[in-house]
Amino acid sequence: MTAYTDLLAHQRETEALAQVAGRLGWDQETMMPRGAAEQRSEEMAAMEGVLHARRTDPRMGDWLAQAVADGPVAAAQLRHIRRSFDRATKVPAALAQEIARVTSMAQGIWADARARDDVAAFLPTLAEVIRLRREEAAALAQGGDLYDALIDDYEPGATAASIGAMFDRMRPRLVALRAAVLGAAYQPAPLQGSFPATGQMALSRELASAFGYDWNRGRLDLAVHPFSSGSGADVRITSRVAEGDPFNCFYSTIHEVGHACYEQGIDPAYALTPLGAGVSMGVHESQSRIYENQLGRSRAFTGWLHGRMVATFGDFGLRADDFHGTVNRVQSGYIRTEADEVHYNLHVMMRFDLERSLIRGDLAVADIEAAWNDRFLADFGVMVDKPSNGMLQDVHWSVGLFGYFPTYTLGNVYAGCLHQALRAAVPDLDAQLARGDTTAATGWLRANLQVHGGLYPPREVVERACGSAPTEGPLLDYLEAKFRGIYGI
Ligand code: ZN
């Protein structure tokens, strides 16, 4: 046996165990009885212990030193394994365990604080999470920028400087578009009525099928916060239902189907290897966003969806023509996850600046609420009315996800580039979408991006699909054309 073969055999078992751990997480959000929470946290901690030991196994250092790649696929496998081994071994085991313990506790403390709008109850825990993540970042960065070390966990190769410069270029056009849209004479009507849960879930399944979700390797369940989970032959999605807000259900489903189809679309030869999963959070989000927004909220596709909604729920008082505006209605609001396409990236930019200051140490945890509220007023022109509509709204910081927010906008930017290339490759895309047929669109994404899994670095896989390096231009052009069209400006 060569070192490479030994290394891959060890890695394959680690990947299989990681899939098992992931399925425990899925179960916790969908099926687990309430009384099992404490036992489950012990079960998951035990799995983490096994995984960490395997990921830092000293034999891996020897294998990596001796392994020789016989081609680009093997070279990519080694690149991923080396990177993960370096990161796992740079962080002391005691620190990694402390982070796992504190963040699992912090999530519950954050949820309680949010429910009671009690910032003070969350701040000591947040301070502790930030202290630990800074310590971890220092171990990883070895003299470099702490925030960059954290971003690298989610978007290898991205830096705060390059993301910040891109955000600076995007902001003026987004702000101008928002002003034009909110000041337009025409404003689309809101959706009204009640839409029974059974009909919403039936139509959700139809939407998942329309976007090419493989039910033979997946399933759809309900969860409080929709997510997708798993890789290879078992990729599950969740959605949620509110009878007054069917779009939440439909577009959550389509979004998660985008994530899931990326995983299902990866070359099966890569299953249970480091290449067998989406390459970064930003590229993952590009798939969920292009399915949800550029395809799912297009005029052509919403025309088809309107017909399916009338067939499912009866006439709900909107003509197909007006329905596209209703689906894409632009509204100022406090909550990032409910934001429309025009506002969404502005929410991300604000979080990016605030969390960078927190990690740098320029912003004290005691001042975060005031800093958040000042910034929200400056960016959105509205005073935050309560912390659950402000700094307590997102789970990310409680679980230590610093450096994650910018990947949402990176995903939007990548989706903009991919959409431009897709339109050029499939000239009659709208005629197909108007029939609820996404085969050509999803087929193009699969063949040009999804199939590669982790073979190429994030920006490179997008560049290969699009034929040029990704920039924010296509996303901004798309947003301006779409919303100027809808609002008649
Ligand atoms: Zn997503």
CSV table of C-alpha atoms and ligand atoms in Angstrom, one decimal:
chain,number,residue,atom,x,y,z
A,1,MET,CA,0.0,0.0,0.0
A,2,THR,CA,1.3,3.5,-0.8
A,3,ALA,CA,1.0,6.4,1.7
A,4,TYR,CA,-1.7,7.9,-0.5
A,5,THR,CA,-3.9,4.8,-0.4
A,6,ASP,CA,-3.5,4.5,3.3
A,7,LEU,CA,-4.3,8.1,3.8
A,8,LEU,CA,-7.4,8.0,1.6
A,9,ALA,CA,-8.6,4.8,3.4
A,10,HIS,CA,-8.3,6.6,6.8
A,11,GLN,CA,-9.9,9.7,5.4
A,12,ARG,CA,-12.9,7.8,3.9
A,13,GLU,CA,-13.7,6.3,7.3
A,14,THR,CA,-13.5,9.8,8.9
A,15,GLU,CA,-15.8,11.2,6.2
A,16,ALA,CA,-18.3,8.4,6.9
A,17,LEU,CA,-18.3,9.1,10.6
A,18,ALA,CA,-18.7,12.8,9.9
A,19,GLN,CA,-21.8,11.9,7.8
A,20,VAL,CA,-23.2,10.0,10.8
A,21,ALA,CA,-22.5,13.0,13.1
A,22,GLY,CA,-24.3,15.2,10.6
A,23,ARG,CA,-27.3,12.9,10.6
A,24,LEU,CA,-27.5,13.1,14.4
A,25,GLY,CA,-27.7,16.9,13.9
A,26,TRP,CA,-30.5,16.5,11.3
A,27,ASP,CA,-32.4,14.2,13.7
A,28,GLN,CA,-32.0,16.7,16.5
A,29,GLU,CA,-33.8,19.4,14.4
A,30,THR,CA,-36.5,17.2,13.0
A,31,MET,CA,-37.4,14.0,14.8
A,32,MET,CA,-35.7,13.8,18.2
A,33,PRO,CA,-38.0,13.7,21.3
A,34,ARG,CA,-37.6,16.7,23.5
A,35,GLY,CA,-36.4,14.8,26.5
A,36,ALA,CA,-33.4,13.5,24.6
A,37,ALA,CA,-31.6,16.8,24.3
A,38,GLU,CA,-29.1,16.3,27.1
A,39,GLN,CA,-28.2,12.7,26.1
A,40,ARG,CA,-27.9,13.9,22.5
A,41,SER,CA,-25.4,16.6,23.4
A,42,GLU,CA,-23.3,13.9,25.0
A,43,GLU,CA,-23.6,11.6,22.0
A,44,MET,CA,-22.6,14.4,19.7
A,45,ALA,CA,-19.6,15.4,21.9
A,46,ALA,CA,-18.5,11.8,21.8
A,47,MET,CA,-18.6,11.8,18.0
A,48,GLU,CA,-16.7,15.0,17.9
A,49,GLY,CA,-14.0,13.5,20.1
A,50,VAL,CA,-13.7,10.5,17.8
A,51,LEU,CA,-13.6,12.8,14.7
A,52,HIS,CA,-11.0,15.2,16.2
A,53,ALA,CA,-8.7,12.3,17.2
A,54,ARG,CA,-8.9,10.9,13.6
A,55,ARG,CA,-8.3,14.3,12.0
A,56,THR,CA,-5.2,14.9,14.1
A,57,ASP,CA,-3.9,11.3,14.0
A,58,PRO,CA,-0.1,11.6,13.9
A,59,ARG,CA,0.0,9.0,11.1
A,60,MET,CA,-1.7,11.5,8.9
A,61,GLY,CA,1.4,13.7,9.2
A,62,ASP,CA,3.6,10.8,8.0
A,63,TRP,CA,1.2,9.8,5.2
A,64,LEU,CA,1.0,13.5,4.0
A,65,ALA,CA,4.8,13.7,4.0
A,66,GLN,CA,5.1,10.6,1.8
A,67,ALA,CA,2.0,10.7,-0.4
A,68,VAL,CA,2.5,11.4,-4.0
A,69,ALA,CA,-0.3,12.6,-6.3
A,70,ASP,CA,-0.6,10.9,-9.6
A,71,GLY,CA,-3.0,13.5,-11.2
A,72,PRO,CA,-5.2,16.5,-10.5
A,73,VAL,CA,-7.8,14.6,-8.6
A,74,ALA,CA,-5.3,13.1,-6.2
A,75,ALA,CA,-3.5,16.5,-5.9
A,76,ALA,CA,-6.8,18.1,-4.9
A,77,GLN,CA,-7.5,15.4,-2.3
A,78,LEU,CA,-4.1,16.0,-0.8
A,79,ARG,CA,-4.6,19.7,-0.8
A,80,HIS,CA,-7.9,19.4,1.2
A,81,ILE,CA,-6.5,16.8,3.6
A,82,ARG,CA,-3.3,18.8,4.3
A,83,ARG,CA,-5.3,22.0,4.9
A,84,SER,CA,-7.7,20.3,7.3
A,85,PHE,CA,-4.9,18.5,9.1
A,86,ASP,CA,-2.9,21.8,9.5
A,87,ARG,CA,-5.9,23.6,10.9
A,88,ALA,CA,-6.9,20.7,13.2
A,89,THR,CA,-3.3,20.4,14.6
A,90,LYS,CA,-2.7,24.1,15.0
A,91,VAL,CA,-5.6,24.5,17.5
A,92,PRO,CA,-4.8,22.9,20.9
A,93,ALA,CA,-7.3,20.0,21.7
A,94,ALA,CA,-8.2,21.7,25.0
A,95,LEU,CA,-9.2,24.9,23.2
A,96,ALA,CA,-11.2,23.0,20.6
A,97,GLN,CA,-13.1,21.2,23.3
A,98,GLU,CA,-13.7,24.4,25.2
A,99,ILE,CA,-15.1,26.1,22.1
A,100,ALA,CA,-17.4,23.1,21.4
A,101,ARG,CA,-18.7,23.2,25.0
A,102,VAL,CA,-19.2,26.9,25.3
A,103,THR,CA,-20.9,27.4,21.9
A,104,SER,CA,-23.3,24.5,22.4
A,105,MET,CA,-24.3,26.1,25.7
A,106,ALA,CA,-24.3,29.6,24.2
A,107,GLN,CA,-27.0,28.7,21.6
A,108,GLY,CA,-29.5,28.0,24.3
A,109,ILE,CA,-28.6,31.2,26.3
A,110,TRP,CA,-28.9,33.2,23.1
A,111,ALA,CA,-32.4,31.7,22.3
A,112,ASP,CA,-33.6,32.5,25.8
A,113,ALA,CA,-32.2,36.0,25.6
A,114,ARG,CA,-33.8,36.6,22.2
A,115,ALA,CA,-37.2,35.3,23.4
A,116,ARG,CA,-37.1,37.8,26.4
A,117,ASP,CA,-35.4,40.6,24.5
A,118,ASP,CA,-32.7,40.6,27.2
A,119,VAL,CA,-29.3,41.6,25.7
A,120,ALA,CA,-27.6,41.7,29.1
A,121,ALA,CA,-28.4,38.0,29.6
A,122,PHE,CA,-26.4,37.2,26.5
A,123,LEU,CA,-23.4,39.5,26.6
A,124,PRO,CA,-21.2,37.6,29.1
A,125,THR,CA,-21.6,34.5,27.0
A,126,LEU,CA,-20.9,36.4,23.8
A,127,ALA,CA,-17.8,37.9,25.3
A,128,GLU,CA,-16.6,34.3,26.2
A,129,VAL,CA,-17.3,33.0,22.7
A,130,ILE,CA,-15.4,35.9,21.1
A,131,ARG,CA,-12.5,35.4,23.5
A,132,LEU,CA,-12.2,31.8,22.5
A,133,ARG,CA,-12.6,32.4,18.8
A,134,ARG,CA,-9.9,35.1,18.9
A,135,GLU,CA,-7.6,32.6,20.7
A,136,GLU,CA,-8.3,30.0,18.1
A,137,ALA,CA,-7.8,32.6,15.3
A,138,ALA,CA,-4.5,33.6,16.8
A,139,ALA,CA,-3.4,29.9,16.8
A,140,LEU,CA,-4.5,29.6,13.1
A,141,ALA,CA,-3.2,32.9,11.8
A,142,GLN,CA,0.3,32.7,13.4
A,143,GLY,CA,0.8,36.4,13.2
A,144,GLY,CA,-1.6,37.1,10.3
A,145,ASP,CA,-5.0,38.8,10.5
A,146,LEU,CA,-7.4,37.1,13.0
A,147,TYR,CA,-10.6,37.7,11.0
A,148,ASP,CA,-9.0,36.3,7.8
A,149,ALA,CA,-8.1,33.2,9.7
A,150,LEU,CA,-11.8,32.8,10.6
A,151,ILE,CA,-13.2,33.5,7.1
A,152,ASP,CA,-10.8,30.8,5.8
A,153,ASP,CA,-12.9,28.2,7.6
A,154,TYR,CA,-15.9,29.0,5.4
A,155,GLU,CA,-14.4,30.5,2.2
A,156,PRO,CA,-10.8,29.3,1.7
A,157,GLY,CA,-8.7,32.0,0.0
A,158,ALA,CA,-11.1,34.9,0.7
A,159,THR,CA,-9.8,37.9,2.8
A,160,ALA,CA,-11.5,40.7,4.7
A,161,ALA,CA,-9.7,43.2,2.6
A,162,SER,CA,-10.9,41.9,-0.8
A,163,ILE,CA,-14.5,41.3,0.6
A,164,GLY,CA,-14.5,44.8,2.1
A,165,ALA,CA,-13.4,46.4,-1.2
A,166,MET,CA,-16.1,44.5,-3.1
A,167,PHE,CA,-18.8,45.6,-0.5
A,168,ASP,CA,-17.6,49.3,-1.0
A,169,ARG,CA,-18.1,48.9,-4.7
A,170,MET,CA,-21.6,47.4,-4.3
A,171,ARG,CA,-23.1,49.7,-1.7
A,172,PRO,CA,-23.7,52.9,-3.8
A,173,ARG,CA,-25.6,51.0,-6.5
A,174,LEU,CA,-27.7,49.1,-4.0
A,175,VAL,CA,-28.6,52.2,-2.0
A,176,ALA,CA,-29.5,54.1,-5.2
A,177,LEU,CA,-31.7,51.1,-6.4
A,178,ARG,CA,-33.4,50.9,-3.0
A,179,ALA,CA,-34.2,54.6,-3.0
A,180,ALA,CA,-35.6,54.4,-6.6
A,181,VAL,CA,-37.7,51.4,-5.8
A,182,LEU,CA,-39.1,52.6,-2.5
A,183,GLY,CA,-39.9,56.0,-4.1
A,184,ALA,CA,-41.7,54.5,-7.1
A,185,ALA,CA,-45.3,55.4,-7.8
A,186,TYR,CA,-46.2,51.7,-8.4
A,187,GLN,CA,-46.0,49.4,-5.4
A,188,PRO,CA,-46.9,45.7,-5.7
A,189,ALA,CA,-49.8,44.4,-3.7
A,190,PRO,CA,-49.0,42.1,-0.7
A,191,LEU,CA,-50.2,38.5,-0.8
A,192,GLN,CA,-53.4,38.1,1.3
A,193,GLY,CA,-55.3,35.1,2.5
A,194,SER,CA,-54.8,31.8,4.3
A,195,PHE,CA,-53.1,28.9,2.5
A,196,PRO,CA,-53.6,25.5,4.2
A,197,ALA,CA,-50.4,23.7,5.3
A,198,THR,CA,-51.1,20.5,3.4
A,199,GLY,CA,-51.4,22.3,0.1
A,200,GLN,CA,-48.2,24.2,0.9
A,201,MET,CA,-46.2,21.0,1.5
A,202,ALA,CA,-47.7,19.3,-1.5
A,203,LEU,CA,-46.7,22.2,-3.7
A,204,SER,CA,-43.3,22.3,-2.0
A,205,ARG,CA,-42.7,18.8,-3.0
A,206,GLU,CA,-43.7,19.6,-6.6
A,207,LEU,CA,-41.2,22.6,-6.6
A,208,ALA,CA,-38.4,20.4,-5.3
A,209,SER,CA,-39.1,17.9,-8.1
A,210,ALA,CA,-39.3,20.7,-10.6
A,211,PHE,CA,-35.8,21.8,-9.6
A,212,GLY,CA,-34.4,18.3,-10.0
A,213,TYR,CA,-34.2,17.2,-6.4
A,214,ASP,CA,-33.5,13.4,-6.3
A,215,TRP,CA,-36.1,12.0,-3.9
A,216,ASN,CA,-34.3,8.6,-4.1
A,217,ARG,CA,-31.4,10.2,-2.3
A,218,GLY,CA,-33.2,12.7,-0.1
A,219,ARG,CA,-36.3,13.6,1.9
A,220,LEU,CA,-38.2,16.7,3.0
A,221,ASP,CA,-39.2,17.3,6.6
A,222,LEU,CA,-40.3,20.3,8.7
A,223,ALA,CA,-37.9,22.3,10.9
A,224,VAL,CA,-38.0,25.6,12.8
A,225,HIS,CA,-35.2,27.0,10.7
A,226,PRO,CA,-34.9,25.4,7.2
A,227,PHE,CA,-31.6,23.7,6.4
A,228,SER,CA,-30.1,21.0,4.2
A,229,SER,CA,-27.8,18.4,5.4
A,230,GLY,CA,-25.7,15.5,4.2
A,231,SER,CA,-23.6,14.6,1.1
A,232,GLY,CA,-23.5,12.0,-1.6
A,233,ALA,CA,-26.4,9.4,-1.5
A,234,ASP,CA,-28.2,11.0,1.5
A,235,VAL,CA,-28.9,14.7,1.2
A,236,ARG,CA,-32.0,15.9,3.2
A,237,ILE,CA,-33.8,19.1,3.2
A,238,THR,CA,-36.3,20.8,5.6
A,239,SER,CA,-38.8,23.6,5.2
A,240,ARG,CA,-41.4,25.4,7.4
A,241,VAL,CA,-45.1,26.3,7.0
A,242,ALA,CA,-47.0,29.4,8.1
A,243,GLU,CA,-50.6,29.5,6.7
A,244,GLY,CA,-50.5,33.3,6.0
A,245,ASP,CA,-47.1,33.2,4.3
A,246,PRO,CA,-46.8,30.4,1.7
A,247,PHE,CA,-43.8,32.2,0.0
A,248,ASN,CA,-41.7,31.5,3.1
A,249,CYS,CA,-42.4,27.8,2.6
A,250,PHE,CA,-41.9,27.7,-1.2
A,251,TYR,CA,-38.8,29.8,-1.3
A,252,SER,CA,-37.2,28.1,1.7
A,253,THR,CA,-37.8,24.8,0.0
A,254,ILE,CA,-36.3,26.0,-3.3
A,255,HIS,CA,-33.3,27.5,-1.5
A,256,GLU,CA,-32.6,24.3,0.4
A,257,VAL,CA,-33.1,22.3,-2.9
A,258,GLY,CA,-30.4,24.5,-4.4
A,259,HIS,CA,-28.0,23.5,-1.6
A,260,ALA,CA,-29.1,19.8,-1.8
A,261,CYS,CA,-28.8,19.6,-5.6
A,262,TYR,CA,-25.2,20.9,-5.4
A,263,GLU,CA,-24.4,18.0,-3.1
A,264,GLN,CA,-26.4,15.5,-5.2
A,265,GLY,CA,-24.8,16.8,-8.4
A,266,ILE,CA,-21.2,16.1,-7.3
A,267,ASP,CA,-19.4,13.3,-9.2
A,268,PRO,CA,-20.3,10.1,-7.3
A,269,ALA,CA,-16.7,8.9,-7.6
A,270,TYR,CA,-15.8,11.6,-5.0
A,271,ALA,CA,-18.3,10.3,-2.4
A,272,LEU,CA,-16.9,10.1,1.1
A,273,THR,CA,-13.8,11.9,0.2
A,274,PRO,CA,-12.9,15.6,0.7
A,275,LEU,CA,-13.9,16.3,-2.9
A,276,GLY,CA,-17.4,14.9,-2.3
A,277,ALA,CA,-18.9,18.0,-0.7
A,278,GLY,CA,-19.6,21.6,-1.7
A,279,VAL,CA,-16.3,23.5,-1.9
A,280,SER,CA,-17.2,26.5,0.3
A,281,MET,CA,-20.1,28.3,1.9
A,282,GLY,CA,-20.0,31.0,-0.7
A,283,VAL,CA,-20.2,28.6,-3.6
A,284,HIS,CA,-22.9,26.6,-1.8
A,285,GLU,CA,-24.9,29.8,-1.3
A,286,SER,CA,-24.6,30.6,-5.0
A,287,GLN,CA,-26.5,27.4,-5.8
A,288,SER,CA,-29.3,28.0,-3.2
A,289,ARG,CA,-29.6,31.7,-4.4
A,290,ILE,CA,-29.7,31.1,-8.1
A,291,TYR,CA,-32.3,28.4,-7.7
A,292,GLU,CA,-34.3,30.6,-5.3
A,293,ASN,CA,-33.9,34.1,-6.9
A,294,GLN,CA,-32.6,34.2,-10.4
A,295,LEU,CA,-34.7,31.2,-11.4
A,296,GLY,CA,-37.4,30.8,-8.8
A,297,ARG,CA,-38.4,34.5,-8.5
A,298,SER,CA,-38.1,35.2,-12.3
A,299,ARG,CA,-41.1,36.5,-14.2
A,300,ALA,CA,-41.3,33.3,-16.2
A,301,PHE,CA,-41.2,30.9,-13.3
A,302,THR,CA,-43.5,32.8,-11.1
A,303,GLY,CA,-46.0,32.8,-13.9
A,304,TRP,CA,-46.0,29.0,-13.7
A,305,LEU,CA,-46.1,29.1,-9.9
A,306,HIS,CA,-49.1,31.3,-10.0
A,307,GLY,CA,-51.0,28.7,-12.0
A,308,ARG,CA,-49.9,26.0,-9.6
A,309,MET,CA,-51.0,28.0,-6.6
A,310,VAL,CA,-54.5,28.7,-8.1
A,311,ALA,CA,-54.8,25.0,-8.9
A,312,THR,CA,-53.8,24.1,-5.3
A,313,PHE,CA,-55.6,26.9,-3.2
A,314,GLY,CA,-58.2,28.3,-5.6
A,315,ASP,CA,-58.3,32.0,-6.8
A,316,PHE,CA,-56.5,34.2,-4.2
A,317,GLY,CA,-57.1,37.5,-5.9
A,318,LEU,CA,-53.9,38.2,-7.8
A,319,ARG,CA,-53.5,38.1,-11.6
A,320,ALA,CA,-50.4,36.3,-12.9
A,321,ASP,CA,-49.1,39.7,-14.1
A,322,ASP,CA,-49.2,41.3,-10.7
A,323,PHE,CA,-48.0,38.1,-9.0
A,324,HIS,CA,-44.4,38.6,-10.0
A,325,GLY,CA,-44.3,42.0,-8.3
A,326,THR,CA,-45.9,40.5,-5.2
A,327,VAL,CA,-43.3,37.7,-5.0
A,328,ASN,CA,-40.5,40.3,-5.3
A,329,ARG,CA,-42.0,43.1,-3.2
A,330,VAL,CA,-39.2,45.4,-1.7
A,331,GLN,CA,-39.8,46.4,1.8
A,332,SER,CA,-37.7,47.9,4.6
A,333,GLY,CA,-37.5,45.5,7.6
A,334,TYR,CA,-35.4,44.6,10.5
A,335,ILE,CA,-34.8,40.9,9.8
A,336,ARG,CA,-32.0,39.7,7.5
A,337,THR,CA,-33.6,36.3,6.7
A,338,GLU,CA,-36.8,38.0,5.6
A,339,ALA,CA,-35.1,40.7,3.4
A,340,ASP,CA,-35.8,41.0,-0.3
A,341,GLU,CA,-33.0,40.9,-2.9
A,342,VAL,CA,-32.4,44.7,-2.8
A,343,HIS,CA,-32.0,44.9,0.9
A,344,TYR,CA,-30.3,41.6,1.7
A,345,ASN,CA,-26.7,42.4,1.0
A,346,LEU,CA,-26.9,45.7,3.0
A,347,HIS,CA,-27.8,43.6,6.1
A,348,VAL,CA,-24.7,41.4,5.4
A,349,MET,CA,-22.4,44.4,5.0
A,350,MET,CA,-23.4,45.8,8.4
A,351,ARG,CA,-22.7,42.5,10.2
A,352,PHE,CA,-19.4,42.2,8.4
A,353,ASP,CA,-18.1,45.6,9.7
A,354,LEU,CA,-19.4,45.0,13.2
A,355,GLU,CA,-18.0,41.5,13.6
A,356,ARG,CA,-14.6,42.6,12.1
A,357,SER,CA,-14.5,45.3,14.8
A,358,LEU,CA,-15.4,42.7,17.5
A,359,ILE,CA,-12.6,40.4,16.4
A,360,ARG,CA,-10.1,43.1,16.0
A,361,GLY,CA,-11.0,44.3,19.5
A,362,ASP,CA,-12.0,47.8,18.4
A,363,LEU,CA,-15.5,47.3,19.5
A,364,ALA,CA,-16.2,46.1,23.1
A,365,VAL,CA,-18.9,43.5,23.6
A,366,ALA,CA,-20.6,45.9,26.1
A,367,ASP,CA,-21.0,48.5,23.2
A,368,ILE,CA,-22.3,46.1,20.6
A,369,GLU,CA,-26.0,46.8,21.0
A,370,ALA,CA,-25.5,50.6,20.7
A,371,ALA,CA,-23.2,50.1,17.7
A,372,TRP,CA,-25.7,47.8,16.0
A,373,ASN,CA,-28.6,50.3,16.5
A,374,ASP,CA,-26.6,53.3,15.4
A,375,ARG,CA,-25.5,51.4,12.3
A,376,PHE,CA,-29.0,50.2,11.5
A,377,LEU,CA,-30.4,53.7,11.7
A,378,ALA,CA,-27.6,55.0,9.5
A,379,ASP,CA,-28.0,52.2,6.9
A,380,PHE,CA,-31.8,51.6,7.0
A,381,GLY,CA,-33.2,54.9,8.3
A,382,VAL,CA,-35.1,53.1,11.0
A,383,MET,CA,-34.6,52.9,14.8
A,384,VAL,CA,-34.4,49.3,16.0
A,385,ASP,CA,-37.4,48.8,18.3
A,386,LYS,CA,-36.3,45.7,20.3
A,387,PRO,CA,-33.1,43.5,20.4
A,388,SER,CA,-34.8,40.5,18.8
A,389,ASN,CA,-35.3,42.8,15.8
A,390,GLY,CA,-31.7,43.9,16.2
A,391,MET,CA,-28.5,42.3,17.4
A,392,LEU,CA,-30.2,39.2,18.9
A,393,GLN,CA,-31.9,38.2,15.6
A,394,ASP,CA,-29.2,35.9,14.2
A,395,VAL,CA,-27.9,32.7,15.8
A,396,HIS,CA,-24.4,33.0,14.2
A,397,TRP,CA,-22.4,34.9,16.8
A,398,SER,CA,-23.7,32.7,19.7
A,399,VAL,CA,-22.3,29.6,18.0
A,400,GLY,CA,-19.0,31.3,17.1
A,401,LEU,CA,-19.6,31.8,13.4
A,402,PHE,CA,-17.5,34.9,12.9
A,403,GLY,CA,-16.5,35.4,9.3
A,404,TYR,CA,-19.6,33.5,8.0
A,405,PHE,CA,-21.9,36.4,7.1
A,406,PRO,CA,-19.9,37.7,4.1
A,407,THR,CA,-20.3,34.2,2.4
A,408,TYR,CA,-24.0,35.0,1.9
A,409,THR,CA,-23.2,38.0,-0.3
A,410,LEU,CA,-20.3,36.2,-2.0
A,411,GLY,CA,-22.9,33.5,-2.8
A,412,ASN,CA,-25.2,36.2,-4.3
A,413,VAL,CA,-22.3,37.6,-6.3
A,414,TYR,CA,-21.3,34.2,-7.7
A,415,ALA,CA,-25.0,33.5,-8.5
A,416,GLY,CA,-25.1,36.7,-10.5
A,417,CYS,CA,-22.1,35.6,-12.5
A,418,LEU,CA,-23.4,32.1,-13.0
A,419,HIS,CA,-26.8,33.4,-14.1
A,420,GLN,CA,-25.3,35.7,-16.7
A,421,ALA,CA,-23.3,32.7,-18.1
A,422,LEU,CA,-26.4,30.4,-17.9
A,423,ARG,CA,-28.5,32.9,-19.9
A,424,ALA,CA,-25.9,33.0,-22.6
A,425,ALA,CA,-25.7,29.2,-22.7
A,426,VAL,CA,-29.5,28.6,-22.7
A,427,PRO,CA,-31.1,31.4,-24.8
A,428,ASP,CA,-34.7,30.1,-24.4
A,429,LEU,CA,-34.5,29.7,-20.7
A,430,ASP,CA,-37.6,31.8,-20.0
A,431,ALA,CA,-39.8,29.7,-22.3
A,432,GLN,CA,-38.7,26.6,-20.3
A,433,LEU,CA,-39.1,28.3,-16.9
A,434,ALA,CA,-42.6,29.4,-17.9
A,435,ARG,CA,-43.5,25.7,-18.2
A,436,GLY,CA,-42.0,25.0,-14.8
A,437,ASP,CA,-39.2,23.2,-16.5
A,438,THR,CA,-35.7,23.9,-15.0
A,439,THR,CA,-34.0,20.9,-16.7
A,440,ALA,CA,-31.7,23.0,-18.9
A,441,ALA,CA,-30.8,25.4,-16.1
A,442,THR,CA,-30.1,22.9,-13.4
A,443,GLY,CA,-28.4,20.6,-16.0
A,444,TRP,CA,-26.0,23.5,-17.0
A,445,LEU,CA,-25.2,24.2,-13.3
A,446,ARG,CA,-24.6,20.6,-12.6
A,447,ALA,CA,-22.3,20.0,-15.6
A,448,ASN,CA,-20.4,23.2,-15.2
A,449,LEU,CA,-20.1,23.6,-11.4
A,450,GLN,CA,-21.8,21.1,-9.2
A,451,VAL,CA,-20.1,18.0,-10.6
A,452,HIS,CA,-16.7,19.2,-9.5
A,453,GLY,CA,-17.4,19.2,-5.8
A,454,GLY,CA,-14.1,20.2,-4.1
A,455,LEU,CA,-11.9,19.7,-7.1
A,456,TYR,CA,-11.2,23.4,-7.7
A,457,PRO,CA,-10.8,26.2,-5.2
A,458,PRO,CA,-14.0,28.4,-4.8
A,459,ARG,CA,-13.3,31.3,-7.1
A,460,GLU,CA,-11.7,29.0,-9.7
A,461,VAL,CA,-14.7,26.8,-10.0
A,462,VAL,CA,-17.0,29.8,-10.6
A,463,GLU,CA,-14.5,31.2,-13.1
A,464,ARG,CA,-14.3,27.9,-15.0
A,465,ALA,CA,-18.1,27.8,-15.2
A,466,CYS,CA,-18.4,31.5,-16.3
A,467,GLY,CA,-15.3,31.9,-18.4
A,468,SER,CA,-14.1,35.0,-16.5
A,469,ALA,CA,-13.2,35.9,-12.9
A,470,PRO,CA,-16.2,36.5,-10.6
A,471,THR,CA,-17.1,40.2,-10.0
A,472,GLU,CA,-20.1,42.0,-8.4
A,473,GLY,CA,-21.1,43.6,-11.8
A,474,PRO,CA,-23.5,40.9,-13.1
A,475,LEU,CA,-25.4,40.7,-9.8
A,476,LEU,CA,-25.9,44.5,-9.7
A,477,ASP,CA,-26.9,44.6,-13.4
A,478,TYR,CA,-29.4,41.8,-12.8
A,479,LEU,CA,-30.9,43.5,-9.7
A,480,GLU,CA,-31.2,46.9,-11.5
A,481,ALA,CA,-32.8,45.4,-14.6
A,482,LYS,CA,-35.2,43.2,-12.6
A,483,PHE,CA,-36.4,45.8,-10.0
A,484,ARG,CA,-36.6,48.7,-12.5
A,485,GLY,CA,-38.8,46.5,-14.6
A,486,ILE,CA,-41.1,45.5,-11.8
A,487,TYR,CA,-41.4,49.0,-10.4
A,488,GLY,CA,-41.6,50.8,-13.7
A,489,ILE,CA,-38.6,53.1,-13.0
B,1,ZN,ZN,-28.3,28.9,2.3
